[in-house]
Short mmCIF file of C-alpha atoms in Angstrom, two decimals:
data_model
loop_
_atom_site.label_atom_id
_atom_site.label_comp_id
_atom_site.label_asym_id
_atom_site.label_seq_id
_atom_site.Cartn_x
_atom_site.Cartn_y
_atom_site.Cartn_z
CA ARG A 1 0.11 0.07 -0.11
CA PRO A 2 1.57 3.32 -0.88
CA SER A 3 2.62 5.45 1.95
CA ASP A 4 0.89 8.69 3.20
CA ASP A 5 3.98 10.63 2.09
CA LEU A 6 3.49 9.58 -1.72
CA MET A 7 -0.26 10.05 -1.31
CA SER A 8 0.07 13.56 -0.14
CA GLN A 9 2.71 15.01 -2.33
CA SER A 10 2.02 18.20 -3.92
CA PRO A 11 1.06 18.22 -7.64
CA MET A 12 3.86 18.66 -9.94
CA VAL A 13 4.48 21.89 -11.83
CA THR A 14 5.41 22.50 -15.33
CA ASN A 15 9.07 22.63 -16.01
CA GLY A 16 10.60 25.66 -17.48
CA THR A 17 9.76 29.30 -17.74
CA SER A 18 6.30 30.16 -16.53
CA PRO A 19 3.89 31.16 -19.44
CA PRO A 20 0.98 33.40 -18.56
CA HIS A 21 -1.44 32.18 -15.94
CA LEU A 22 -4.65 30.45 -17.10
CA SER A 23 -6.51 28.79 -14.16
CA GLY A 24 -8.40 25.47 -14.36
CA SER A 25 -11.22 26.64 -12.29
CA ASP A 26 -14.01 28.86 -13.45
CA ASN A 27 -13.74 31.36 -10.58
CA ASP A 28 -9.74 31.86 -11.26
CA ALA A 29 -10.74 32.39 -14.84
CA LYS A 30 -13.05 35.40 -13.83
CA LYS A 31 -9.62 37.13 -12.53
CA VAL A 32 -8.33 37.18 -16.26
CA LYS A 33 -8.14 40.88 -17.40
CA LEU A 34 -9.74 41.75 -20.46
CA GLU A 35 -9.22 45.34 -21.93
CA GLN A 36 -12.39 46.83 -23.45
CA ASN A 37 -12.78 47.63 -27.10
CA SER A 38 -15.79 48.88 -29.01
CA PRO A 39 -18.44 46.00 -28.61
CA ASN A 40 -18.93 45.83 -32.30
CA GLY A 41 -15.76 46.52 -33.82
CA PRO A 42 -13.22 43.93 -35.24
CA SER A 43 -10.87 42.47 -32.75
CA ARG A 44 -7.64 40.28 -32.70
CA VAL A 45 -9.67 38.23 -29.96
CA VAL A 46 -12.40 35.86 -31.17
CA HIS A 47 -15.23 34.75 -28.83
CA ILE A 48 -16.08 31.12 -29.52
CA ARG A 49 -19.52 29.95 -27.49
CA SER A 50 -21.46 26.52 -27.14
CA LEU A 51 -18.23 24.22 -27.08
CA PRO A 52 -18.64 20.71 -26.05
CA PRO A 53 -17.85 19.44 -22.80
CA ASP A 54 -14.79 17.63 -23.71
CA CYS A 55 -13.32 20.50 -25.87
CA THR A 56 -9.53 21.11 -25.32
CA GLU A 57 -7.18 24.05 -26.02
CA ALA A 58 -5.96 22.06 -29.00
CA ASP A 59 -9.57 21.85 -30.46
CA VAL A 60 -9.87 25.60 -30.20
CA VAL A 61 -6.45 26.34 -31.71
CA GLN A 62 -7.21 23.82 -34.50
CA LEU A 63 -10.32 25.72 -35.36
CA GLY A 64 -8.12 28.90 -35.74
CA MET A 65 -5.26 27.43 -37.49
CA PRO A 66 -6.34 28.12 -41.06
CA TYR A 67 -6.69 31.88 -40.68
CA GLY A 68 -3.33 32.81 -39.33
CA LYS A 69 -0.82 32.66 -36.16
CA MET A 70 -2.37 32.78 -32.77
CA SER A 71 -0.93 34.48 -29.52
CA ASN A 72 -3.08 33.26 -26.76
CA VAL A 73 -5.96 30.86 -26.06
CA LEU A 74 -8.23 30.64 -22.83
CA LEU A 75 -10.80 27.83 -22.35
CA LEU A 76 -13.48 28.33 -19.78
CA LYS A 77 -14.73 24.89 -19.50
CA GLN A 78 -17.46 25.43 -16.85
CA LYS A 79 -19.08 28.23 -19.24
CA ASN A 80 -18.35 26.14 -22.63
CA GLN A 81 -16.74 29.21 -24.07
CA ALA A 82 -13.18 30.14 -25.28
CA PHE A 83 -11.41 33.18 -26.30
CA LEU A 84 -8.87 33.03 -29.16
CA GLU A 85 -6.17 35.80 -29.84
CA PHE A 86 -4.61 36.15 -33.11
CA LEU A 87 -1.17 38.05 -33.93
CA ASP A 88 -3.13 39.91 -36.58
CA GLU A 89 -6.43 41.19 -36.70
CA GLN A 90 -7.19 40.70 -40.11
CA ALA A 91 -6.69 36.79 -39.29
CA ALA A 92 -9.50 37.26 -36.75
CA VAL A 93 -11.69 39.14 -39.30
CA THR A 94 -11.23 36.31 -41.79
CA MET A 95 -12.17 33.76 -39.31
CA VAL A 96 -15.18 35.46 -38.13
CA SER A 97 -16.51 36.27 -41.79
CA PHE A 98 -16.06 32.77 -42.89
CA HIS A 99 -18.09 31.26 -39.89
CA GLN A 100 -20.82 33.66 -40.47
CA GLN A 101 -21.75 31.98 -43.59
CA ASN A 102 -20.38 28.42 -42.60
CA PRO A 103 -21.00 27.39 -39.05
CA ALA A 104 -18.13 26.04 -37.16
CA GLN A 105 -17.92 22.48 -35.53
CA ILE A 106 -15.64 21.31 -32.77
CA ARG A 107 -16.09 17.44 -32.10
CA MET A 108 -19.01 17.33 -34.11
CA LYS A 109 -20.78 19.86 -32.47
CA PRO A 110 -21.79 23.36 -33.88
CA VAL A 111 -20.05 26.14 -32.12
CA TYR A 112 -20.58 30.02 -32.61
CA VAL A 113 -17.89 32.30 -33.48
CA GLN A 114 -17.95 36.01 -33.12
CA PHE A 115 -15.55 39.19 -32.19
CA SER A 116 -14.92 39.44 -28.60
CA ASN A 117 -15.74 43.00 -27.15
CA HIS A 118 -12.22 42.79 -25.78
CA LYS A 119 -8.88 43.94 -27.57
CA GLU A 120 -6.60 41.77 -26.17
CA LEU A 121 -5.92 38.89 -23.51
CA LYS A 122 -3.86 40.06 -20.67
CA THR A 123 -3.13 37.25 -18.03
CA ASP A 124 -1.68 37.05 -14.68
CA GLN A 125 1.95 35.46 -14.44
CA ALA A 126 1.56 31.88 -12.53
CA ASN A 127 1.51 28.34 -13.26
CA SER A 128 -1.37 25.75 -13.73
CA PHE A 129 -2.24 22.76 -15.55
CA GLN A 130 -4.45 24.69 -18.08
CA ASN A 131 -1.92 27.21 -18.55
CA ALA A 132 0.43 24.66 -19.72
CA THR A 133 -1.93 22.92 -22.13
CA ALA A 134 -2.84 26.22 -23.58
CA GLN A 135 0.83 27.01 -24.32
CA ALA A 136 1.40 23.70 -25.66
CA ALA A 137 -1.32 23.80 -27.98
CA LEU A 138 -0.21 27.16 -29.30
CA GLN A 139 3.31 25.99 -29.85
CA ALA A 140 2.23 22.71 -31.45
CA ALA A 141 0.20 25.04 -33.93
CA SER A 142 2.98 27.12 -34.63
CA ALA A 143 5.14 24.29 -35.34
CA VAL A 144 2.87 22.66 -37.78
CA MET A 145 1.73 25.74 -39.43
CA GLY A 146 4.96 27.23 -41.01
CA GLY A 147 8.49 27.76 -40.94
CA PRO A 148 11.17 25.11 -41.22
CA THR A 149 9.95 22.23 -38.90
CA GLU A 150 10.73 18.68 -37.81
CA GLU A 151 9.25 15.94 -39.78
CA GLY A 152 7.76 14.73 -36.63
CA GLN A 153 5.76 17.71 -35.97
CA LYS A 154 3.40 16.68 -38.94
CA ARG A 155 2.78 13.17 -37.41
CA THR A 156 -0.34 12.17 -35.19
CA THR A 157 1.26 8.97 -33.70
CA LEU A 158 2.99 9.16 -30.56
CA ARG A 159 5.42 6.45 -28.96
CA ILE A 160 5.46 6.47 -25.12
CA ILE A 161 7.59 4.79 -22.79
CA VAL A 162 6.71 4.74 -19.16
CA GLU A 163 9.89 4.68 -16.85
CA HIS A 164 9.71 3.70 -13.17
CA LEU A 165 6.51 1.67 -13.33
CA VAL A 166 5.78 1.26 -9.80
CA TYR A 167 1.95 1.23 -10.43
CA PRO A 168 -0.11 -0.34 -13.20
CA VAL A 169 -0.74 1.87 -16.16
CA GLY A 170 -3.51 0.81 -18.83
CA ILE A 171 -5.26 2.04 -21.77
CA GLU A 172 -7.87 3.99 -19.54
CA VAL A 173 -5.34 5.87 -17.81
CA LEU A 174 -3.59 6.76 -20.82
CA TYR A 175 -6.75 7.72 -22.36
CA GLN A 176 -7.68 10.11 -19.40
CA ILE A 177 -4.54 11.73 -19.64
CA PHE A 178 -3.95 12.35 -23.62
CA SER A 179 -7.55 13.27 -24.27
CA LYS A 180 -6.92 16.50 -22.48
CA PHE A 181 -4.99 17.51 -25.72
CA GLY A 182 -7.25 16.32 -28.37
CA LYS A 183 -9.08 13.51 -29.60
CA VAL A 184 -7.54 9.97 -29.08
CA LEU A 185 -8.12 7.70 -31.96
CA LYS A 186 -6.57 4.56 -31.22
CA MET A 187 -4.10 2.91 -28.73
CA ILE A 188 -1.87 -0.01 -28.49
CA ILE A 189 0.13 -1.11 -25.24
CA PHE A 190 2.92 -3.52 -25.07
CA THR A 191 6.16 -4.66 -23.23
CA LYS A 192 9.26 -4.19 -25.08
CA ASN A 193 13.05 -4.24 -24.13
CA ASN A 194 11.76 -4.81 -20.42
CA SER A 195 9.84 -1.65 -20.62
CA PHE A 196 6.15 -0.56 -20.64
CA GLN A 197 5.21 1.24 -24.01
CA ALA A 198 2.32 2.39 -25.94
CA LEU A 199 1.51 3.76 -29.16
CA ILE A 200 -1.22 6.49 -29.36
CA GLN A 201 -2.78 7.98 -32.48
CA MET A 202 -4.12 11.38 -32.15
CA SER A 203 -6.79 13.09 -34.26
CA ASP A 204 -4.23 15.71 -35.61
CA PRO A 205 -0.63 16.91 -35.47
CA VAL A 206 -1.70 19.82 -33.23
CA ALA A 207 -2.74 17.34 -30.54
CA ALA A 208 -0.17 15.16 -30.90
CA ASN A 209 2.47 17.80 -30.70
CA ALA A 210 0.50 19.50 -27.76
CA ALA A 211 0.63 16.16 -25.79
CA LYS A 212 4.31 15.92 -26.38
CA LEU A 213 5.26 19.20 -25.44
CA SER A 214 3.45 19.18 -22.25
CA LEU A 215 3.81 15.35 -21.01
CA ASP A 216 7.33 14.33 -22.08
CA GLY A 217 9.33 14.08 -18.87
CA GLN A 218 6.24 14.25 -16.40
CA ASN A 219 4.96 11.63 -14.16
CA ILE A 220 1.53 10.05 -13.94
CA TYR A 221 1.89 9.35 -10.09
CA ASN A 222 3.71 11.39 -7.94
CA GLY A 223 7.09 10.32 -8.02
CA CYS A 224 6.77 7.43 -10.54
CA CYS A 225 5.51 6.29 -13.85
CA THR A 226 7.48 8.91 -15.78
CA LEU A 227 6.43 9.42 -19.44
CA ARG A 228 9.00 9.53 -22.22
CA ILE A 229 7.26 10.63 -25.66
CA ASP A 230 8.61 10.76 -28.90
CA TYR A 231 6.87 10.49 -32.43
CA SER A 232 6.29 7.05 -34.01
CA LYS A 233 7.02 6.37 -37.67
CA LEU A 234 3.68 4.47 -37.96
CA ASN A 235 1.11 7.23 -39.59
CA ASN A 236 -1.91 4.80 -38.64
CA LEU A 237 -2.32 2.14 -36.17
CA ASN A 238 -3.77 -1.02 -37.27
CA VAL A 239 -6.17 -2.28 -34.49
CA LYS A 240 -8.12 -5.42 -34.87
CA TYR A 241 -9.28 -5.89 -31.38
CA ASN A 242 -10.68 -3.74 -28.38
CA ASN A 243 -9.34 -5.25 -25.30
CA ASP A 244 -6.93 -4.59 -22.24
CA LYS A 245 -3.93 -4.34 -24.78
CA SER A 246 -5.33 -2.21 -27.89
CA ARG A 247 -8.31 -0.15 -28.61
CA ASP A 248 -10.05 1.84 -31.42
CA PHE A 249 -11.96 4.49 -29.82
CA THR A 250 -13.56 5.06 -33.30
CA ASN A 251 -14.89 1.51 -33.75
CA PRO A 252 -16.67 0.18 -30.58
CA ASN A 253 -17.89 -3.00 -32.41
CA LEU A 254 -14.43 -4.70 -32.94
CA PRO A 255 -14.19 -8.03 -30.92
CA SER A 256 -11.98 -8.62 -28.22
CA GLY A 257 -10.24 -11.52 -30.01
CA ASP A 258 -9.59 -13.60 -26.99
CA PRO A 259 -12.28 -16.14 -25.71
CA GLY A 260 -10.61 -16.44 -22.27
CA LEU A 261 -10.80 -12.52 -21.96
CA ASP A 262 -14.41 -12.39 -23.09
CA GLN A 263 -15.20 -14.60 -19.87
CA ALA A 264 -13.11 -12.40 -17.58
CA MET A 265 -13.98 -8.85 -18.55
CA PRO A 266 -17.17 -7.02 -18.72
CA PHE A 267 -18.49 -6.35 -22.25
CA GLY A 268 -20.88 -3.81 -23.96
CA GLY A 269 -23.53 -5.17 -25.95
CA SER A 270 -21.44 -5.02 -29.09
CA GLY A 271 -18.78 -7.32 -27.46
CA SER A 272 -16.37 -4.50 -26.97
CA LEU A 273 -14.55 -3.44 -23.77
CA VAL A 274 -16.31 -0.81 -21.89
CA THR A 275 -14.38 2.49 -21.97
CA PRO A 276 -15.39 4.87 -19.31
CA MET A 277 -14.20 8.19 -21.00
CA VAL A 278 -15.75 7.37 -24.38
CA PRO A 279 -19.46 8.66 -24.90
CA GLY A 280 -21.44 6.03 -26.44
CA MET A 281 -19.13 3.28 -25.28
CA GLY A 282 -21.12 2.34 -22.20
CA ALA A 283 -19.57 5.25 -20.34
CA ALA A 284 -19.52 5.25 -16.60
CA PRO A 285 -20.02 8.49 -14.89
CA LEU A 286 -17.04 10.05 -13.43
CA THR A 287 -17.89 11.59 -9.82
CA ALA A 288 -15.95 14.05 -7.79
CA TYR A 289 -14.01 11.12 -6.59
CA GLY A 290 -13.38 9.03 -9.36
CA ALA A 291 -14.50 6.60 -11.88
CA ALA A 292 -17.58 4.32 -10.54
CA ASN A 293 -17.01 0.77 -11.08
CA VAL A 294 -20.45 -0.98 -10.69
CA VAL A 295 -20.51 -4.56 -9.32
CA GLY A 296 -23.88 -5.89 -8.69
CA GLY A 297 -25.43 -2.55 -8.89
CA THR A 298 -23.05 -1.25 -6.07
CA PRO A 299 -20.42 1.28 -6.84
CA VAL A 300 -16.91 0.01 -5.89
CA TYR A 301 -13.93 2.43 -5.41
CA ALA A 302 -10.44 0.91 -5.48
CA GLN A 303 -7.62 3.28 -4.16
CA VAL A 304 -4.47 4.06 -6.13
CA PRO A 305 -1.71 6.30 -5.29
CA GLN A 306 -2.83 10.22 -5.97
CA MET A 307 -2.13 11.09 -9.57
CA SER A 308 -0.04 14.02 -10.30
CA SER A 309 -1.52 17.12 -11.96
CA TYR A 310 -1.00 15.64 -15.57
CA GLY A 311 -2.82 12.42 -14.58
CA VAL A 312 -6.02 13.89 -13.45
CA PRO A 313 -8.56 16.59 -14.37
CA SER A 314 -8.08 19.48 -12.14
CA ALA A 315 -11.74 19.14 -10.31
CA LEU A 316 -10.58 15.61 -9.10
CA GLY A 317 -6.91 16.73 -8.22
CA ALA A 318 -7.96 17.74 -4.53
CA ALA A 319 -9.24 14.20 -3.58
CA ARG A 320 -7.17 10.89 -3.17
CA MET A 321 -7.77 9.56 -6.58
CA MET A 322 -9.78 6.25 -6.94
CA THR A 323 -8.99 3.92 -9.97
CA LEU A 324 -9.79 5.18 -13.61
CA ASN A 325 -9.92 1.46 -14.95
CA ALA A 326 -13.80 1.16 -15.03
CA ALA A 327 -13.41 -1.24 -18.01
CA ALA A 328 -12.64 -4.12 -15.44
CA ALA A 329 -15.59 -4.25 -13.26
CA GLY A 330 -13.44 -6.08 -10.69
CA ALA A 331 -10.82 -3.31 -10.57
CA GLY A 332 -11.29 -3.25 -6.59
CA ASN A 333 -10.58 -6.95 -6.51
CA ALA A 334 -7.28 -8.54 -5.39
CA VAL A 335 -8.19 -12.03 -6.36
CA LEU A 336 -6.76 -13.33 -9.67
CA LEU A 337 -7.71 -16.40 -11.71
CA VAL A 338 -4.65 -18.03 -13.25
CA SER A 339 -5.29 -20.98 -15.88
CA ASN A 340 -3.10 -23.09 -18.33
CA LEU A 341 -0.90 -24.13 -15.58
CA ASP A 342 1.24 -27.27 -15.60
CA GLU A 343 -0.63 -29.61 -13.21
CA GLN A 344 2.56 -31.52 -12.61
CA LYS A 345 4.62 -28.89 -11.38
CA VAL A 346 2.29 -26.13 -9.95
CA THR A 347 2.10 -25.85 -6.24
CA PRO A 348 0.95 -22.89 -4.05
CA ASP A 349 4.51 -22.10 -3.10
CA ALA A 350 5.43 -21.97 -6.79
CA LEU A 351 2.62 -19.53 -7.20
CA PHE A 352 3.38 -17.51 -4.00
CA THR A 353 6.91 -16.87 -5.20
CA LEU A 354 5.98 -15.99 -8.93
CA PHE A 355 3.36 -13.63 -8.04
CA GLY A 356 5.17 -12.37 -4.88
CA VAL A 357 7.45 -10.53 -7.27
CA TYR A 358 4.49 -8.03 -7.97
CA GLY A 359 3.02 -7.88 -4.57
CA ASP A 360 2.38 -9.67 -1.33
CA VAL A 361 0.42 -12.83 -1.90
CA HIS A 362 -2.04 -13.78 0.93
CA ARG A 363 -3.65 -16.98 -0.40
CA VAL A 364 -3.30 -19.37 -3.13
CA LYS A 365 -5.83 -22.13 -4.14
CA ILE A 366 -5.26 -24.85 -6.82
CA LEU A 367 -8.73 -25.87 -8.06
CA PHE A 368 -9.34 -29.38 -7.04
CA ASN A 369 -11.43 -30.27 -10.10
CA LYS A 370 -9.44 -28.43 -12.47
CA LYS A 371 -5.71 -28.28 -11.36
CA ASP A 372 -4.31 -26.35 -14.25
CA ASN A 373 -6.42 -23.39 -12.66
CA ALA A 374 -5.70 -21.38 -9.47
CA LEU A 375 -6.84 -18.45 -7.58
CA VAL A 376 -4.14 -16.12 -6.26
CA GLN A 377 -5.24 -13.43 -3.41
CA MET A 378 -2.99 -10.52 -3.48
CA ALA A 379 -2.78 -8.10 -0.56
CA GLU A 380 -4.15 -5.02 -2.65
CA PRO A 381 -6.15 -4.55 -5.86
CA HIS A 382 -3.19 -2.60 -7.47
CA GLN A 383 -0.88 -5.52 -7.00
CA ALA A 384 -3.25 -7.67 -8.70
CA GLN A 385 -3.38 -5.28 -11.78
CA LEU A 386 0.30 -5.24 -11.63
CA ALA A 387 0.83 -8.95 -11.81
CA ILE A 388 -2.00 -9.14 -14.93
CA ALA A 389 0.33 -6.53 -16.68
CA HIS A 390 3.42 -8.40 -16.17
CA LEU A 391 2.50 -12.23 -16.13
CA ASP A 392 -0.50 -12.66 -18.40
CA LYS A 393 0.55 -14.84 -21.25
CA VAL A 394 4.09 -15.26 -19.93
CA LYS A 395 5.34 -18.93 -20.46
CA VAL A 396 5.72 -20.83 -17.14
CA TRP A 397 6.95 -24.55 -17.24
CA GLY A 398 6.35 -24.32 -21.00
CA LYS A 399 2.99 -23.01 -21.13
CA ASN A 400 1.64 -19.62 -21.64
CA ILE A 401 -0.56 -18.97 -18.40
CA ARG A 402 -3.47 -16.75 -18.38
CA VAL A 403 -3.82 -14.12 -15.53
CA THR A 404 -7.28 -12.39 -15.24
CA GLN A 405 -9.39 -10.91 -12.42
CA SER A 406 -11.48 -13.52 -10.73
CA LYS A 407 -15.09 -13.01 -10.06
CA HIS A 408 -14.39 -14.14 -6.43
CA THR A 409 -13.37 -11.36 -3.89
CA LEU A 410 -11.92 -13.71 -1.53
CA VAL A 411 -9.96 -17.07 -1.47
CA GLN A 412 -11.67 -19.34 1.13
CA MET A 413 -9.58 -21.45 3.27
CA PRO A 414 -11.04 -25.40 3.46
CA LYS A 415 -13.16 -25.87 6.69
CA GLU A 416 -11.66 -27.68 9.48
CA GLY A 417 -11.50 -31.64 8.73
CA GLN A 418 -12.19 -31.00 5.20
CA PRO A 419 -9.81 -32.73 2.82
CA ASP A 420 -7.72 -30.32 0.66
CA ALA A 421 -4.59 -32.51 -0.41
CA GLY A 422 -2.40 -28.99 0.18
CA LEU A 423 -4.01 -27.34 -2.84
CA THR A 424 -5.01 -24.18 -0.61
CA LYS A 425 -2.32 -22.20 1.47
CA ASP A 426 -2.43 -19.07 3.62
CA PHE A 427 0.62 -16.86 3.19
CA THR A 428 -0.78 -13.94 5.05
CA ASN A 429 1.55 -13.95 7.68
CA SER A 430 4.56 -15.17 5.65
CA PRO A 431 7.98 -13.41 6.41
CA LEU A 432 8.84 -13.61 2.73
CA HIS A 433 6.71 -10.81 1.58
CA ARG A 434 8.59 -8.20 -0.59
CA PHE A 435 6.40 -5.28 -0.05
CA LYS A 436 5.23 -5.46 3.57
CA ARG A 437 7.33 -2.06 4.44
CA PRO A 438 5.79 1.14 2.92
CA GLY A 439 8.35 2.96 0.50
CA SER A 440 10.58 -0.30 0.25
CA LYS A 441 13.12 -0.16 -2.37
CA ASN A 442 11.49 -3.24 -3.66
CA CYS A 443 8.62 -0.93 -4.91
CA GLN A 444 10.92 0.99 -6.96
CA ASN A 445 12.47 -2.32 -8.76
CA ILE A 446 9.66 -4.08 -10.33
CA PHE A 447 10.20 -5.20 -13.65
CA PRO A 448 8.62 -7.72 -16.41
CA PRO A 449 9.95 -11.13 -16.59
CA SER A 450 13.55 -10.83 -18.15
CA ALA A 451 16.28 -13.35 -18.95
CA VAL A 452 18.63 -11.29 -16.44
CA LEU A 453 17.98 -11.92 -12.97
CA HIS A 454 18.83 -9.96 -9.89
CA LEU A 455 20.37 -11.76 -6.84
CA SER A 456 20.85 -10.41 -3.45
CA ASN A 457 21.59 -11.36 0.23
CA ILE A 458 24.66 -13.39 -1.09
CA PRO A 459 26.85 -14.24 2.01
CA PRO A 460 30.75 -13.38 1.34
CA ASN A 461 31.70 -17.14 1.21
CA ILE A 462 29.55 -17.93 -1.74
CA GLU A 463 31.22 -18.06 -5.15
CA GLU A 464 30.22 -17.65 -8.59
CA ASP A 465 30.63 -21.27 -9.37
CA PHE A 466 28.28 -22.28 -6.89
CA LEU A 467 25.58 -19.96 -7.88
CA SER A 468 25.87 -20.81 -11.54
CA ASP A 469 25.73 -24.59 -10.93
CA ALA A 470 22.70 -24.00 -8.83
CA PHE A 471 20.96 -22.02 -11.33
CA ALA A 472 22.04 -24.53 -14.19
CA GLN A 473 19.75 -27.11 -12.76
CA HIS A 474 17.05 -24.90 -14.09
CA GLY A 475 18.27 -23.84 -17.54
CA GLN A 476 21.36 -22.66 -19.22
CA VAL A 477 23.35 -20.05 -17.63
CA LYS A 478 24.60 -17.59 -20.14
CA ALA A 479 26.45 -15.02 -17.96
CA PHE A 480 27.13 -14.16 -14.33
CA LYS A 481 28.37 -10.78 -12.77
CA PHE A 482 28.75 -9.89 -9.05
CA PHE A 483 28.24 -6.03 -8.25
CA PRO A 484 31.52 -4.60 -8.26
CA LYS A 485 30.88 -2.38 -5.04
CA ASP A 486 28.51 -4.79 -3.23
CA ARG A 487 29.36 -8.59 -3.58
CA LYS A 488 26.17 -9.34 -1.75
CA MET A 489 24.29 -8.82 -4.94
CA ALA A 490 24.84 -10.18 -8.49
CA LEU A 491 23.07 -10.51 -11.81
CA ILE A 492 22.55 -13.95 -13.73
CA GLN A 493 21.58 -14.35 -17.20
CA MET A 494 19.70 -17.45 -18.29
CA ALA A 495 19.39 -18.74 -22.23
CA SER A 496 15.71 -17.36 -22.28
CA VAL A 497 13.02 -15.56 -20.29
CA ASP A 498 11.18 -19.04 -19.84
CA GLU A 499 14.32 -20.47 -18.10
CA ALA A 500 14.68 -17.46 -16.02
CA VAL A 501 10.80 -17.56 -14.57
CA THR A 502 11.61 -21.25 -13.79
CA ALA A 503 14.68 -20.41 -11.96
CA LEU A 504 13.14 -17.56 -10.17
CA ILE A 505 10.46 -19.96 -8.63
CA ALA A 506 12.77 -22.44 -7.85
CA MET A 507 15.90 -20.52 -6.52
CA HIS A 508 14.16 -17.62 -4.83
CA ASN A 509 14.55 -18.16 -0.78
CA TYR A 510 17.13 -20.88 -1.72
CA PRO A 511 19.24 -21.20 1.62
CA LEU A 512 22.82 -20.21 1.25
CA SER A 513 23.78 -20.24 4.94
CA ASP A 514 21.91 -20.67 8.35
CA THR A 515 21.06 -17.05 8.34
CA ASN A 516 21.12 -16.34 4.34
CA HIS A 517 18.37 -16.97 1.92
CA LEU A 518 18.82 -15.85 -1.71
CA ARG A 519 16.48 -13.10 -2.85
CA VAL A 520 15.79 -13.42 -6.67
CA SER A 521 13.81 -10.89 -8.80
CA PHE A 522 13.68 -9.74 -12.63
CA SER A 523 16.12 -7.14 -13.70
CA LYS A 524 16.06 -4.65 -16.47
CA SER A 525 20.02 -4.47 -16.72
CA THR A 526 21.99 -6.60 -19.17
CA ILE A 527 25.33 -8.33 -18.63
#
């Protein structure tokens, strides 16, 4: 469970020089100073009314791009209005004249364009999230509109790498963040080179550039899950399925492509995954405290660490954030269903060790009548989500296991006297939990399964040959290296990820002396 220090950290601020203050709240927006001009005369400032609720600064800037360069934009979300300031009054005149004859649209909704009765926008100097998004939208438009530009600034697809992935990040969370900068069309998430990555296709170059300028280097959650953003060479993402790994927000009728997932996840009438932030796709209402997950008619809220100001809407920033993943109705559930296991090799202890890499396992039950299936109860729902993200479809004992959320909310222990054959085990008070101390360094070193394993707690009398021979019982050892400055730790590389998974299950907690037991985890390093 995240510490109170993490939960209570103040939201981050935009790096760099502070542009003019544009507050996210309507009350603060009233403080913006507007110089009076003749009510009916032309002005560099255009007033746009009847905006859709999900309108962004990038949408407003996109509307003004055909007419000339813009110097400022102010979005008043609660009033569904915006002010757009051009560098040249003639550009504003052209825009208003054109849209008097041809009604403008933003996100398929008619909007009204007229001159403002203010000559220019003068704004207070301060920092805020809306200020950053406004300036990013203007910079993006400027880059796209003219002058020498990088080829990438014309692109609409972004490649995202999430570093320091302490907490799960899924499609819904990324959609919530990137849709603040424009319309998100498609998304694919995957793991590559031991890092969580995503491809996100925006509706236009302005939205893509604005998101890149604002979000690159920022954290989703306070102190972790750092976004690294670049342009992808792909112009169009080919999404065939709507599931937890890919989504086409323009086509809710795509199949999930996975019968096992169909059984484990809730779907809309079309058979596509429900996405909480997309109108028309079974949208779940966002309350003042987060996204409502309804299970059996009852809203369920599952806590995750507080998001930074880039991860949540300003209206939600004051409260401790609840989970945004309403696509999984069991998002508050810490019990996992693990299937396609090797019946001959699986044991509660083996699953405790493997799943214990991503959270503290409380109970494990191998199903009596279907021994290639098991229930694993984690200490916290976010640990269950992390295990799904990293272990689903991973090869264990030669078989690709499936990890999904269970419909059960608790793993029941057998009644006293009831035969169980050792298939159910309670690990609640196990001394081997990795994450029982809040703020533990283990929380900062959670990585996907990899061929390279990190070893620790090695006593000084243990040599490389001893460890290599022990691991060679579970696969081919390709390389070994002690840490130069700390011989209590080492890296060992197996021939494949599959062999590394098997070795971790067998060798974690391996006794090296009366007081030292080996600690094994996946590593992002190479030898």
